[in-house]
XYZ file of C-alpha atoms in Angstrom:
580
model
C -0.159 -0.012 0.033
C 1.410 3.541 -0.682
C 2.550 6.003 1.858
C 0.996 8.212 3.994
C -2.091 10.143 4.040
C -1.138 12.991 6.214
C 0.107 15.946 4.629
C 2.873 17.107 7.184
C 6.498 17.478 5.444
C 7.527 19.009 2.506
C 10.375 16.194 1.764
C 9.901 14.193 -1.171
C 10.524 10.854 -0.513
C 8.354 8.374 -3.363
C 8.943 7.973 -6.712
C 5.684 8.377 -9.128
C 4.928 5.142 -10.823
C 3.893 7.186 -13.776
C 6.449 10.462 -14.342
C 9.000 8.762 -12.385
C 10.112 11.725 -10.463
C 10.479 12.198 -6.924
C 6.552 12.463 -5.034
C 4.776 12.442 -1.874
C 1.466 11.455 -1.082
C -1.027 14.433 -0.717
C -4.230 12.873 -0.153
C -5.318 9.339 0.152
C -9.072 8.524 0.142
C -11.392 5.381 -0.025
C -14.269 3.794 -1.756
C -16.098 0.638 -1.106
C -17.270 -0.880 -4.630
C -19.556 -3.964 -4.851
C -19.605 -4.368 -8.102
C -18.081 -1.882 -11.247
C -16.339 -1.854 -13.886
C -12.890 -0.336 -12.880
C -10.104 1.619 -15.060
C -6.956 3.078 -13.632
C -5.988 6.152 -14.600
C -4.143 9.161 -13.882
C -3.999 12.763 -14.539
C -1.679 15.735 -13.727
C -2.705 19.632 -12.996
C -1.299 22.541 -12.419
C -3.675 23.557 -9.736
C -3.647 22.824 -6.220
C -6.097 19.678 -5.883
C -8.972 20.887 -3.526
C -12.045 18.595 -4.274
C -11.500 15.232 -5.769
C -11.719 16.789 -9.406
C -8.670 17.564 -11.569
C -8.357 21.166 -13.417
C -6.634 22.573 -16.340
C -4.554 19.383 -16.974
C -1.351 20.699 -18.292
C -0.861 16.861 -19.544
C -3.388 15.186 -22.024
C -5.179 12.149 -19.933
C -3.920 9.093 -21.107
C -5.579 5.872 -20.131
C -3.565 3.107 -18.424
C -2.733 0.404 -21.134
C -3.883 -2.203 -18.479
C -6.984 -3.671 -19.769
C -10.279 -2.609 -18.011
C -10.745 -4.922 -14.496
C -14.487 -6.586 -14.453
C -15.443 -8.009 -11.040
C -18.673 -8.900 -8.985
C -16.761 -8.908 -6.113
C -16.146 -6.130 -3.316
C -13.082 -4.066 -3.764
C -11.500 -0.672 -2.280
C -11.075 1.652 -4.727
C -7.971 3.383 -2.820
C -7.282 6.997 -4.459
C -3.527 8.225 -4.266
C -3.015 11.967 -4.975
C 0.596 12.152 -5.478
C 2.458 15.181 -5.235
C 5.047 15.360 -7.906
C 8.900 17.239 -8.047
C 10.388 18.487 -11.067
C 13.831 17.120 -12.732
C 15.593 20.275 -11.638
C 15.944 19.685 -7.762
C 16.850 22.661 -5.827
C 16.608 24.140 -2.033
C 14.648 27.054 -0.407
C 17.772 29.469 -0.340
C 18.122 28.579 -4.037
C 16.380 30.776 -6.807
C 15.609 28.268 -9.314
C 16.245 29.170 -13.188
C 13.374 31.009 -15.033
C 12.627 27.669 -17.326
C 11.648 25.547 -14.456
C 7.962 26.613 -12.974
C 7.522 26.303 -9.200
C 3.745 24.921 -9.651
C 3.583 21.524 -8.244
C 1.966 18.581 -10.403
C -0.454 15.787 -9.392
C -0.728 12.334 -10.152
C -3.705 10.377 -9.331
C -3.147 6.518 -9.085
C -5.885 4.103 -8.011
C -5.241 0.946 -6.397
C -8.164 -2.297 -6.368
C -7.967 -4.510 -3.222
C -9.798 -7.091 -2.863
C -11.720 -6.949 0.278
C -11.475 -10.879 0.341
C -7.947 -11.004 1.121
C -8.540 -8.691 3.902
C -11.451 -9.745 5.968
C -12.640 -13.023 7.535
C -16.448 -12.395 8.714
C -17.159 -14.334 11.895
C -19.107 -12.462 14.406
C -19.533 -14.989 17.456
C -17.078 -14.494 20.891
C -14.047 -17.320 21.432
C -15.739 -19.479 23.161
C -18.676 -19.620 20.614
C -21.446 -19.160 22.916
C -22.204 -15.349 22.198
C -22.881 -13.620 18.678
C -22.903 -9.743 17.868
C -26.417 -8.491 17.446
C -27.601 -7.925 13.709
C -26.827 -3.906 13.852
C -23.434 -4.547 15.168
C -22.732 -6.982 12.714
C -23.661 -4.131 10.231
C -21.865 -1.493 12.094
C -18.943 -3.981 11.401
C -19.561 -4.074 7.566
C -19.981 -0.268 7.493
C -16.169 -0.039 8.927
C -15.056 -2.550 6.216
C -16.996 -0.717 3.539
C -15.611 2.438 4.641
C -11.557 1.081 4.612
C -11.804 0.433 8.382
C -11.227 4.486 7.913
C -14.853 5.704 10.054
C -16.622 7.096 13.353
C -18.908 4.450 15.338
C -20.888 7.159 17.079
C -23.886 4.481 18.419
C -25.539 5.742 21.340
C -23.473 4.713 24.765
C -24.168 1.085 25.653
C -24.367 -0.653 22.305
C -21.302 -2.135 22.121
C -18.818 0.025 20.762
C -16.547 -2.285 22.293
C -17.521 -5.692 21.182
C -17.436 -4.183 17.234
C -14.346 -3.083 17.596
C -12.859 -6.240 19.166
C -14.291 -8.247 16.115
C -13.237 -5.969 13.737
C -9.657 -7.085 14.926
C -10.684 -10.508 15.096
C -11.798 -10.409 11.536
C -8.952 -8.599 9.976
C -5.903 -10.581 10.717
C -3.661 -8.545 8.228
C -4.475 -5.354 9.964
C -2.641 -6.342 13.176
C -1.011 -5.102 15.244
C -3.705 -2.491 16.308
C -2.795 0.450 18.719
C -6.209 0.876 20.891
C -5.822 4.297 22.640
C -8.492 4.787 25.500
C -9.273 6.335 28.724
C -6.713 5.000 31.307
C -10.006 3.914 33.570
C -11.643 1.564 30.896
C -7.549 0.162 30.033
C -8.944 -3.168 31.689
C -12.515 -3.383 30.750
C -11.129 -3.345 26.852
C -8.690 -6.465 27.940
C -11.821 -8.362 29.253
C -13.631 -7.456 26.082
C -10.725 -8.425 23.771
C -10.297 -11.936 25.965
C -14.131 -12.499 24.888
C -14.496 -11.728 21.641
C -10.893 -11.542 19.842
C -8.539 -14.110 21.637
C -7.834 -15.762 25.108
C -4.249 -16.027 24.309
C -1.841 -14.074 26.730
C 0.182 -13.017 23.654
C -3.026 -11.531 21.901
C -3.295 -8.187 23.667
C -1.001 -6.735 26.248
C -1.032 -3.295 28.225
C 1.265 -0.484 28.036
C 0.922 0.910 31.667
C 3.839 3.086 31.419
C 6.607 5.239 29.217
C 9.620 3.111 31.022
C 8.394 -0.330 29.830
C 9.829 -1.893 27.041
C 7.652 -2.581 24.094
C 7.954 -5.829 22.819
C 6.783 -6.700 19.075
C 4.577 -9.612 18.895
C 1.391 -8.827 20.358
C -1.682 -8.420 18.309
C -3.375 -5.582 20.057
C -1.566 -3.101 22.361
C -3.773 -0.703 24.838
C -2.631 2.617 25.893
C -3.794 5.645 27.355
C -4.290 8.799 25.859
C -2.620 10.364 28.117
C 0.616 8.117 28.234
C 1.004 8.149 24.130
C 0.614 12.301 24.420
C 3.954 12.000 26.358
C 7.222 13.198 24.559
C 8.697 10.716 22.396
C 5.828 7.465 22.881
C 4.298 8.186 19.437
C 7.980 7.680 18.130
C 8.659 4.758 20.248
C 5.197 2.938 19.117
C 5.884 3.788 15.398
C 9.374 2.587 15.364
C 8.975 -0.297 17.449
C 5.526 -2.051 16.782
C 5.137 -0.782 13.406
C 0.904 -0.690 14.104
C -0.893 -1.224 10.798
C -4.416 -0.406 12.455
C -5.208 2.555 15.077
C -8.720 2.730 17.385
C -9.437 5.253 19.633
C -12.547 4.898 22.075
C -14.051 8.060 23.656
C -12.418 9.839 20.303
C -14.472 13.360 21.907
C -11.585 13.619 23.969
C -9.578 14.683 20.830
C -11.963 17.893 20.760
C -8.908 20.560 21.106
C -6.651 19.899 18.063
C -4.034 21.507 20.104
C -4.183 19.318 23.083
C -1.436 16.745 23.890
C -3.894 14.166 23.157
C -4.392 15.092 19.933
C -1.287 15.714 18.545
C 0.039 12.519 19.447
C -2.420 10.568 17.297
C -2.023 12.475 14.482
C 1.810 11.855 14.997
C 1.469 8.304 15.253
C -0.942 8.094 12.142
C 1.861 9.917 10.308
C 4.856 8.244 11.495
C 3.596 5.046 11.237
C 1.622 5.358 8.308
C -1.520 4.223 10.009
C -4.191 4.251 7.040
C -6.993 2.454 8.865
C -8.440 4.550 11.943
C -11.532 3.988 13.816
C -12.663 6.388 16.125
C -15.438 5.628 19.035
C -17.698 7.877 20.868
C -21.139 7.931 21.787
C -21.464 11.505 22.237
C -18.989 12.720 19.671
C -19.885 16.416 20.178
C -20.042 17.657 24.041
C -20.131 21.317 23.817
C -19.832 22.768 20.216
C -19.936 21.737 16.626
C -16.964 22.736 15.895
C -15.120 20.007 18.199
C -16.678 17.706 15.472
C -13.521 18.875 13.575
C -10.488 16.991 14.785
C -12.121 13.630 14.212
C -13.577 14.476 10.462
C -9.797 16.176 9.321
C -8.496 12.702 10.762
C -10.981 10.261 8.967
C -11.202 12.811 5.350
C -8.427 15.706 5.545
C -9.526 16.102 1.877
C -12.895 17.431 2.627
C -11.919 18.764 6.182
C -8.190 20.321 5.822
C -8.473 22.866 8.319
C -10.120 24.070 11.135
C -10.790 27.129 9.934
C -12.175 26.290 6.232
C -14.677 24.346 8.125
C -16.179 27.027 10.775
C -16.138 29.105 7.376
C -17.699 26.134 4.928
C -20.570 24.739 7.505
C -20.897 26.374 11.493
C -22.797 29.605 11.692
C -21.254 32.797 12.989
C -20.882 31.422 16.912
C -19.343 28.008 15.816
C -21.848 26.541 17.720
C -23.967 24.181 15.231
C -24.424 23.574 11.246
C -26.090 26.323 9.214
C -29.247 24.757 8.937
C -29.432 24.722 5.191
C -26.528 22.829 5.121
C -27.602 20.282 7.625
C -28.920 17.786 5.073
C -25.689 18.319 3.155
C -23.380 17.918 6.009
C -24.834 14.666 6.745
C -24.708 13.088 3.483
C -21.100 14.123 3.376
C -20.275 12.190 6.538
C -22.543 9.420 6.208
C -19.763 7.598 4.269
C -17.843 7.338 7.420
C -19.627 8.081 10.024
C -22.347 5.694 11.520
C -24.945 6.172 14.524
C -27.561 4.022 15.776
C -29.981 5.102 18.505
C -30.718 2.307 21.668
C -34.208 2.008 20.188
C -32.393 -0.986 18.103
C -32.299 -3.203 21.396
C -35.213 -4.159 23.772
C -33.865 -2.211 26.702
C -35.908 -1.702 29.899
C -37.473 2.023 30.161
C -35.274 4.600 31.496
C -37.021 7.026 33.769
C -35.413 10.356 34.452
C -36.595 12.692 37.075
C -35.890 15.649 38.940
C -36.073 15.830 43.084
C -36.147 19.519 44.433
C -34.657 19.997 47.677
C -35.145 23.252 49.945
C -32.026 24.022 51.930
C -32.980 24.671 55.535
C -29.503 24.554 57.222
C -28.689 28.061 58.423
C -25.432 27.587 58.596
C -25.081 26.681 54.858
C -27.410 29.222 53.720
C -25.254 31.869 55.296
C -22.202 30.439 53.893
C -24.187 30.224 50.299
C -25.145 33.988 50.272
C -21.702 35.012 51.443
C -20.279 33.733 48.363
C -23.274 35.661 47.062
C -22.135 38.854 48.419
C -18.307 38.493 46.895
C -19.987 37.852 43.367
C -22.413 41.030 43.976
C -19.161 42.807 44.693
C -17.024 41.435 41.669
C -20.090 42.235 39.248
C -20.158 45.708 40.659
C -16.620 46.453 39.968
C -16.283 45.605 36.466
C -16.698 41.940 36.767
C -19.017 42.067 34.158
C -16.259 42.462 31.488
C -14.135 39.202 33.048
C -13.317 36.585 31.105
C -14.937 32.848 30.800
C -12.550 31.274 33.108
C -13.232 34.216 35.812
C -16.970 33.664 35.643
C -16.892 29.851 35.415
C -14.782 30.189 38.739
C -17.454 31.570 40.468
C -20.166 29.621 39.446
C -17.885 26.128 40.373
C -17.530 27.814 43.836
C -21.227 28.312 43.827
C -21.620 24.414 42.417
C -19.137 23.159 45.338
C -21.267 24.917 47.709
C -24.317 23.807 47.027
C -23.019 20.304 46.441
C -21.784 19.974 50.035
C -25.247 21.820 51.490
C -27.186 19.006 49.656
C -25.378 16.078 51.395
C -27.509 15.584 54.322
C -30.722 14.958 51.673
C -28.729 12.733 49.702
C -27.630 10.650 53.039
C -31.556 10.740 53.779
C -32.377 9.048 50.404
C -29.878 6.754 50.580
C -30.811 5.354 53.621
C -34.602 5.346 52.413
C -33.825 3.598 49.513
C -31.818 1.007 51.621
C -35.168 0.309 54.023
C -37.243 0.067 51.559
C -36.019 -1.913 48.306
C -34.877 -5.423 47.903
C -31.355 -6.483 49.210
C -30.450 -7.353 45.732
C -31.104 -3.605 44.742
C -27.933 -1.418 44.327
C -27.395 2.329 44.162
C -24.810 4.406 42.181
C -24.210 8.303 43.426
C -22.650 10.463 40.580
C -20.775 13.658 41.901
C -18.450 16.010 40.618
C -16.544 17.338 43.328
C -13.718 15.481 45.379
C -14.890 16.872 48.523
C -18.709 16.087 48.077
C -17.512 12.320 47.049
C -15.055 11.977 50.119
C -17.985 13.463 52.771
C -20.365 11.110 51.253
C -18.386 7.973 51.590
C -16.968 8.678 54.842
C -20.889 9.381 55.952
C -22.233 6.044 54.433
C -19.251 4.037 55.691
C -20.333 5.318 59.388
C -23.916 4.495 58.736
C -22.831 0.931 57.946
C -23.498 1.060 53.691
C -20.388 -0.816 52.839
C -20.038 1.966 50.035
C -17.736 1.744 47.040
C -15.940 4.334 45.287
C -14.375 5.497 42.237
C -12.675 8.895 41.678
C -9.527 10.293 39.560
C -7.442 9.757 42.011
C -7.674 5.972 41.242
C -5.372 4.025 38.903
C -7.223 2.212 35.948
C -6.738 -1.185 37.997
C -8.662 0.369 40.801
C -11.578 1.565 39.359
C -11.901 -1.900 37.497
C -11.878 -3.592 40.686
C -14.284 -1.149 42.439
C -16.185 -2.070 39.252
C -16.238 -5.519 39.734
C -16.781 -5.475 43.634
C -19.979 -3.920 43.069
C -21.120 -6.998 41.429
C -20.885 -8.444 45.001
C -24.341 -8.754 46.713
C -22.864 -7.195 49.755
C -21.823 -4.022 47.963
C -24.981 -2.532 47.387
C -23.761 1.467 47.158
C -21.411 2.998 44.766
C -20.109 6.652 44.975
C -18.756 7.468 41.496
C -17.017 10.763 40.110
C -18.752 11.124 36.818
C -15.845 12.172 35.073
C -13.623 9.827 36.254
C -15.919 6.703 35.625
C -19.133 8.141 33.568
C -17.378 6.621 30.194
C -16.786 3.192 29.206
C -17.538 1.236 32.442
C -20.749 -1.440 32.727
C -22.487 -0.892 35.385
C -25.425 -2.800 34.105
C -25.933 -4.569 37.166
C -27.487 -1.331 39.005
C -30.704 0.111 38.059
C -30.815 3.342 40.492
C -28.466 6.256 40.296
C -28.904 9.945 41.713
C -26.932 11.953 40.422
C -26.021 14.279 43.066
C -24.157 17.214 41.338
C -25.414 17.491 37.770
C -22.908 18.005 35.045
C -22.209 20.983 32.896
C -23.222 19.332 29.686
C -25.719 17.083 28.606
C -23.599 14.656 26.638
C -21.579 13.877 29.843
C -25.030 13.278 31.644
C -26.184 11.049 29.101
C -22.867 9.241 29.182
C -23.327 8.300 32.489
C -26.746 7.049 32.539
C -25.536 5.030 29.841
C -23.561 2.932 32.117
C -26.772 1.250 33.853
C -28.911 1.634 30.934
C -27.070 -0.339 28.199
C -27.568 -4.197 27.006
C -27.659 -6.932 29.990
C -29.825 -4.672 31.826
C -32.862 -6.278 32.878
C -34.853 -4.078 35.049
C -36.116 -0.261 34.292
C -33.562 2.656 35.115
C -34.452 5.345 37.733
C -32.170 8.065 36.988
C -32.659 10.802 39.700
C -31.299 14.441 39.397
C -31.176 16.323 42.652
C -31.347 20.164 42.495
C -31.602 22.764 45.459
C -33.940 24.726 44.942
C -33.238 29.228 44.512
C -29.234 28.054 43.903
C -26.984 28.028 41.023
C -28.522 24.281 40.680
C -31.583 25.426 39.377
C -30.680 28.165 36.953
C -27.850 25.601 35.150
C -30.743 22.863 34.796
C -33.052 25.864 33.138
C -30.322 26.545 30.719
C -29.248 22.650 29.912
C -33.348 22.523 29.643
C -33.189 24.887 26.746
C -30.090 24.152 25.037
C -31.431 20.220 24.958
C -33.512 21.709 21.542
C -30.702 21.444 19.536
C -28.662 18.208 20.937
C -29.589 15.987 17.768
C -28.518 18.312 15.373
C -25.181 17.212 14.653
C -24.612 13.361 14.340
C -27.127 13.429 17.448
C -24.906 15.098 19.213
C -24.441 18.238 21.684
C -24.434 21.420 20.234
C -24.005 23.637 22.763
C -22.043 25.234 25.256
C -22.116 28.259 27.700
C -20.798 31.888 26.234
C -19.536 34.479 28.152
C -23.201 35.981 27.890
C -24.813 33.138 29.247
C -22.324 32.932 32.201
C -22.663 36.356 33.272
C -26.518 35.612 33.340
C -26.363 32.582 35.793
C -24.233 34.503 37.786
C -26.284 37.582 37.954
C -29.540 35.499 38.333
C -27.870 33.373 41.152
C -26.749 37.273 43.080
C -30.788 38.433 42.787
C -32.253 35.337 44.683
C -30.493 34.511 47.529
C -31.222 31.813 49.974
């Protein structure tokens, strides 16, 4: 297979099969063709290649001398655009002679690859006891049709890990595979791979730290995205392991093109020449539509070459959503490599989300909250309305933390009532945002004899995985979970009751958290109660989230909103005007 798909270096290292001049890959695209008459051709162009169409050819088009090829089989048509040099070599410090033109030439080379040489369709688990559901098999077929260069954006809980494990199982020629995940779900991936890919100890391993020696020979290497982003790790993996496919779980973590995670993924794809890239995310858009760009750029850099062009072409003025009149066109374009299925495909029990409003009665807590409001009021009066978004968020977080602590007595009452009134087999999970709320709830629950478990950001990936496994024990009925640390990738379907003691900022994160319980394997109705303190920042944020949900499904059914600076200021002003 020819060269890299990413335009990063000006060094020319390939040789064009047509003009025999040094060249490099400018772009590679794939198309799935089940049955068609093929013809390999090439063209040159004096214009920058922009849209897949050749313009103003400076050489006449000539058909390839090889005969047409007819087939009834399925093929990948892989189109490489080569950027060719001229016969006279010169460096940037030397002015070329006038007889040499400085524009670049392009040649289009088409390869045809029989998919049957790459894929073995088997949708059963290693033991043969389980088989992928029909929609999961369709997802695997979609990935194959896209050349294993796609985004699987099924709603949380529909088995994206299972589909990925079976993709690895069915493509022996595309191994070794690097799987980049959040550290909290690395061991969950190991268990799924053992179930659906291979139980052999040589089949998969976890890269735990930067000092670990990388050993070639494994089929799958699991690594946390944070570790991949450390200096030299992408280079080491590329040089030693030579991966042929990359799978990125919870790909919405790549929303920032400037983050170390994103840079590391791009670097690994470039250095290791990885053409097969599969991204998984139940909520590809967390806050804004422009967060979609990084994934689309890694899948299809031709149509999404730069973030600036993406915003100008597709987004409205504030960059939050796709322009309404372009929505259908945008979905048609990305439908070739983005697939999303709803939970309605699976016969899951009902999910009931309700809000529990709580009146803060403790005078000390009310006084502490009002004291924070006084400080914020002084800040706003003294020119704080012109403050940055980060400053405004800081004040809101103080109010949220104060509100979270204020709800602890009510949460404990609800837990005690749940334990007394429900069957001993019923389990309960409490989702929180702040560490001090988590620790206080954990200690007070322990004093009351509830024998709680907890999952937090300070825990290692192994400790988080062990806490989730211990929650299966009938004697462990209570789990206190940090929604940021355990709200993604974990399987908690043994529990059907959860209290959201503190609501996340993003509705997408809330959906991810609830989907830890409402997923295949759940046998009972899932009850999610959001606890809201009346007259506090809780209530105002709840109103905003409810208002913003109206545009929830616009971009691949993802979240397409955030709090802008004006909305943050409105939240603070509303909170100041409602003292407890």
